[in-house]
Tab-separated table of C-alpha atoms in Angstrom:
chain	number	residue	atom	x	y	z
A	3	MET	CA	0.012	-0.038	0.046
A	4	GLU	CA	3.039	2.243	0.313
A	5	THR	CA	3.480	2.996	-3.461
A	6	LEU	CA	-0.249	3.741	-3.842
A	7	LYS	CA	-0.084	6.257	-0.865
A	8	LEU	CA	2.713	7.741	-2.811
A	9	LEU	CA	1.198	7.627	-6.304
A	10	CYS	CA	-1.989	9.396	-4.572
A	11	ASP	CA	0.207	12.478	-4.306
A	12	TYR	CA	0.896	12.386	-7.843
A	13	PHE	CA	-2.816	11.913	-9.078
A	14	PRO	CA	-4.642	14.511	-7.176
A	15	THR	CA	-8.063	13.595	-8.371
A	16	ALA	CA	-7.697	9.957	-7.083
A	17	VAL	CA	-9.710	8.771	-4.130
A	18	PHE	CA	-7.484	6.451	-1.803
A	19	THR	CA	-9.861	3.664	-0.284
A	20	GLY	CA	-7.429	2.071	1.816
A	21	LYS	CA	-7.136	-0.650	-0.789
A	22	CYS	CA	-6.902	0.918	-3.995
A	23	LEU	CA	-6.912	4.544	-5.821
A	24	VAL	CA	-10.118	5.283	-7.713
A	25	PHE	CA	-10.617	7.565	-10.581
A	26	ILE	CA	-14.510	7.853	-11.290
A	27	SER	CA	-16.178	9.952	-13.904
A	28	GLU	CA	-19.714	9.487	-15.374
A	29	ASP	CA	-18.196	7.228	-18.259
A	30	TRP	CA	-14.901	5.641	-16.600
A	31	ARG	CA	-13.794	3.802	-13.479
A	32	VAL	CA	-9.860	3.347	-13.297
A	33	GLU	CA	-8.721	1.564	-10.426
A	34	LEU	CA	-5.045	1.041	-9.281
A	35	THR	CA	-4.446	-1.779	-6.864
A	36	GLU	CA	-1.025	-2.855	-5.402
A	37	HIS	CA	0.360	-6.386	-5.222
A	38	LYS	CA	3.422	-7.782	-3.451
A	39	ASP	CA	5.131	-10.642	-5.005
A	40	SER	CA	4.649	-13.668	-2.779
A	41	ASP	CA	7.524	-15.488	-3.839
A	42	PHE	CA	9.933	-15.453	-0.771
A	43	SER	CA	12.873	-16.897	-2.460
A	44	LYS	CA	13.256	-13.674	-4.440
A	45	ALA	CA	15.091	-10.697	-3.170
A	46	GLY	CA	13.071	-8.336	-0.900
A	47	ASP	CA	13.781	-5.163	-2.827
A	48	GLU	CA	11.573	-5.797	-5.716
A	49	PRO	CA	9.183	-2.892	-6.414
A	50	SER	CA	5.434	-3.800	-6.070
A	51	VAL	CA	3.163	-4.576	-9.043
A	52	ILE	CA	0.542	-1.679	-9.649
A	53	ARG	CA	-2.415	-2.948	-11.498
A	54	VAL	CA	-4.275	-0.564	-13.694
A	55	ARG	CA	-8.065	-1.777	-14.281
A	56	ILE	CA	-10.062	0.260	-16.565
A	57	SER	CA	-14.044	-0.259	-16.775
A	58	LYS	CA	-16.381	1.655	-18.939
A	59	ARG	CA	-20.117	2.667	-17.732
A	60	THR	CA	-22.728	1.567	-20.022
A	61	LEU	CA	-25.738	3.878	-20.691
A	62	ASP	CA	-27.875	2.393	-18.175
A	63	GLY	CA	-24.927	2.906	-15.353
A	64	GLU	CA	-23.225	-0.467	-15.283
A	65	LEU	CA	-19.451	-1.117	-15.392
A	66	ILE	CA	-18.115	-3.420	-17.876
A	67	GLY	CA	-15.220	-5.069	-16.808
A	68	GLY	CA	-12.606	-3.639	-19.017
A	69	HIS	CA	-8.877	-4.587	-19.510
A	70	TYR	CA	-6.057	-4.186	-17.227
A	71	GLU	CA	-2.205	-3.937	-17.185
A	72	ASP	CA	0.581	-4.429	-14.675
A	73	PHE	CA	3.108	-1.992	-13.867
A	74	GLN	CA	6.350	-3.018	-12.056
A	75	LEU	CA	8.720	0.006	-12.251
A	76	ALA	CA	11.170	1.063	-9.295
A	77	SER	CA	11.085	4.803	-9.896
A	78	LEU	CA	8.051	6.418	-8.693
A	79	GLY	CA	8.116	9.319	-11.029
A	80	LYS	CA	8.373	6.966	-14.145
A	81	LEU	CA	5.691	4.376	-12.703
A	82	ALA	CA	3.252	7.497	-12.360
A	83	GLU	CA	4.244	8.945	-15.779
A	84	GLN	CA	3.662	5.542	-17.609
A	85	ILE	CA	0.290	4.943	-15.704
A	86	GLU	CA	-0.715	8.127	-16.870
A	87	LYS	CA	0.350	7.522	-20.340
A	88	TYR	CA	-1.464	4.139	-20.338
A	89	VAL	CA	-4.831	5.602	-19.281
A	90	GLN	CA	-4.531	8.825	-21.272
A	91	GLN	CA	-4.203	6.558	-24.482
A	92	ALA	CA	-7.067	4.094	-23.183
A	93	ILE	CA	-9.674	6.415	-22.319
A	94	GLY	CA	-8.557	9.789	-23.950
A	95	ALA	CA	-8.385	11.809	-20.533
A	96	ASN	CA	-5.654	13.111	-18.170
A	97	LEU	CA	-5.752	11.284	-14.818
A	98	ARG	CA	-4.164	14.328	-13.371
A	99	GLU	CA	-7.332	16.576	-14.118
A	100	ASN	CA	-10.774	15.541	-13.516
A	101	ILE	CA	-11.589	12.533	-16.062
A	102	GLU	CA	-14.602	13.246	-18.181
């Protein structure tokens, strides 16, 4: 959860639920979750995996389970930059502003 808390500062429009970072609009829901590698044979300094899940809202208000992508970059700035670029390409909106 440490990486998600740090990403919350980078994305001011996000809501931190305690489990994930969420961006919500009338048309989209973007959710970032953090996953640790459970393989204890690996070195403990591996960065967390941040899963970005994108869902589209239908006309009747239901969310259609969209696609997701996993990011694992050691630099927080680079991680945030790549997540922002990915979401921007997927939904055509900037996460640092209110998504439309």
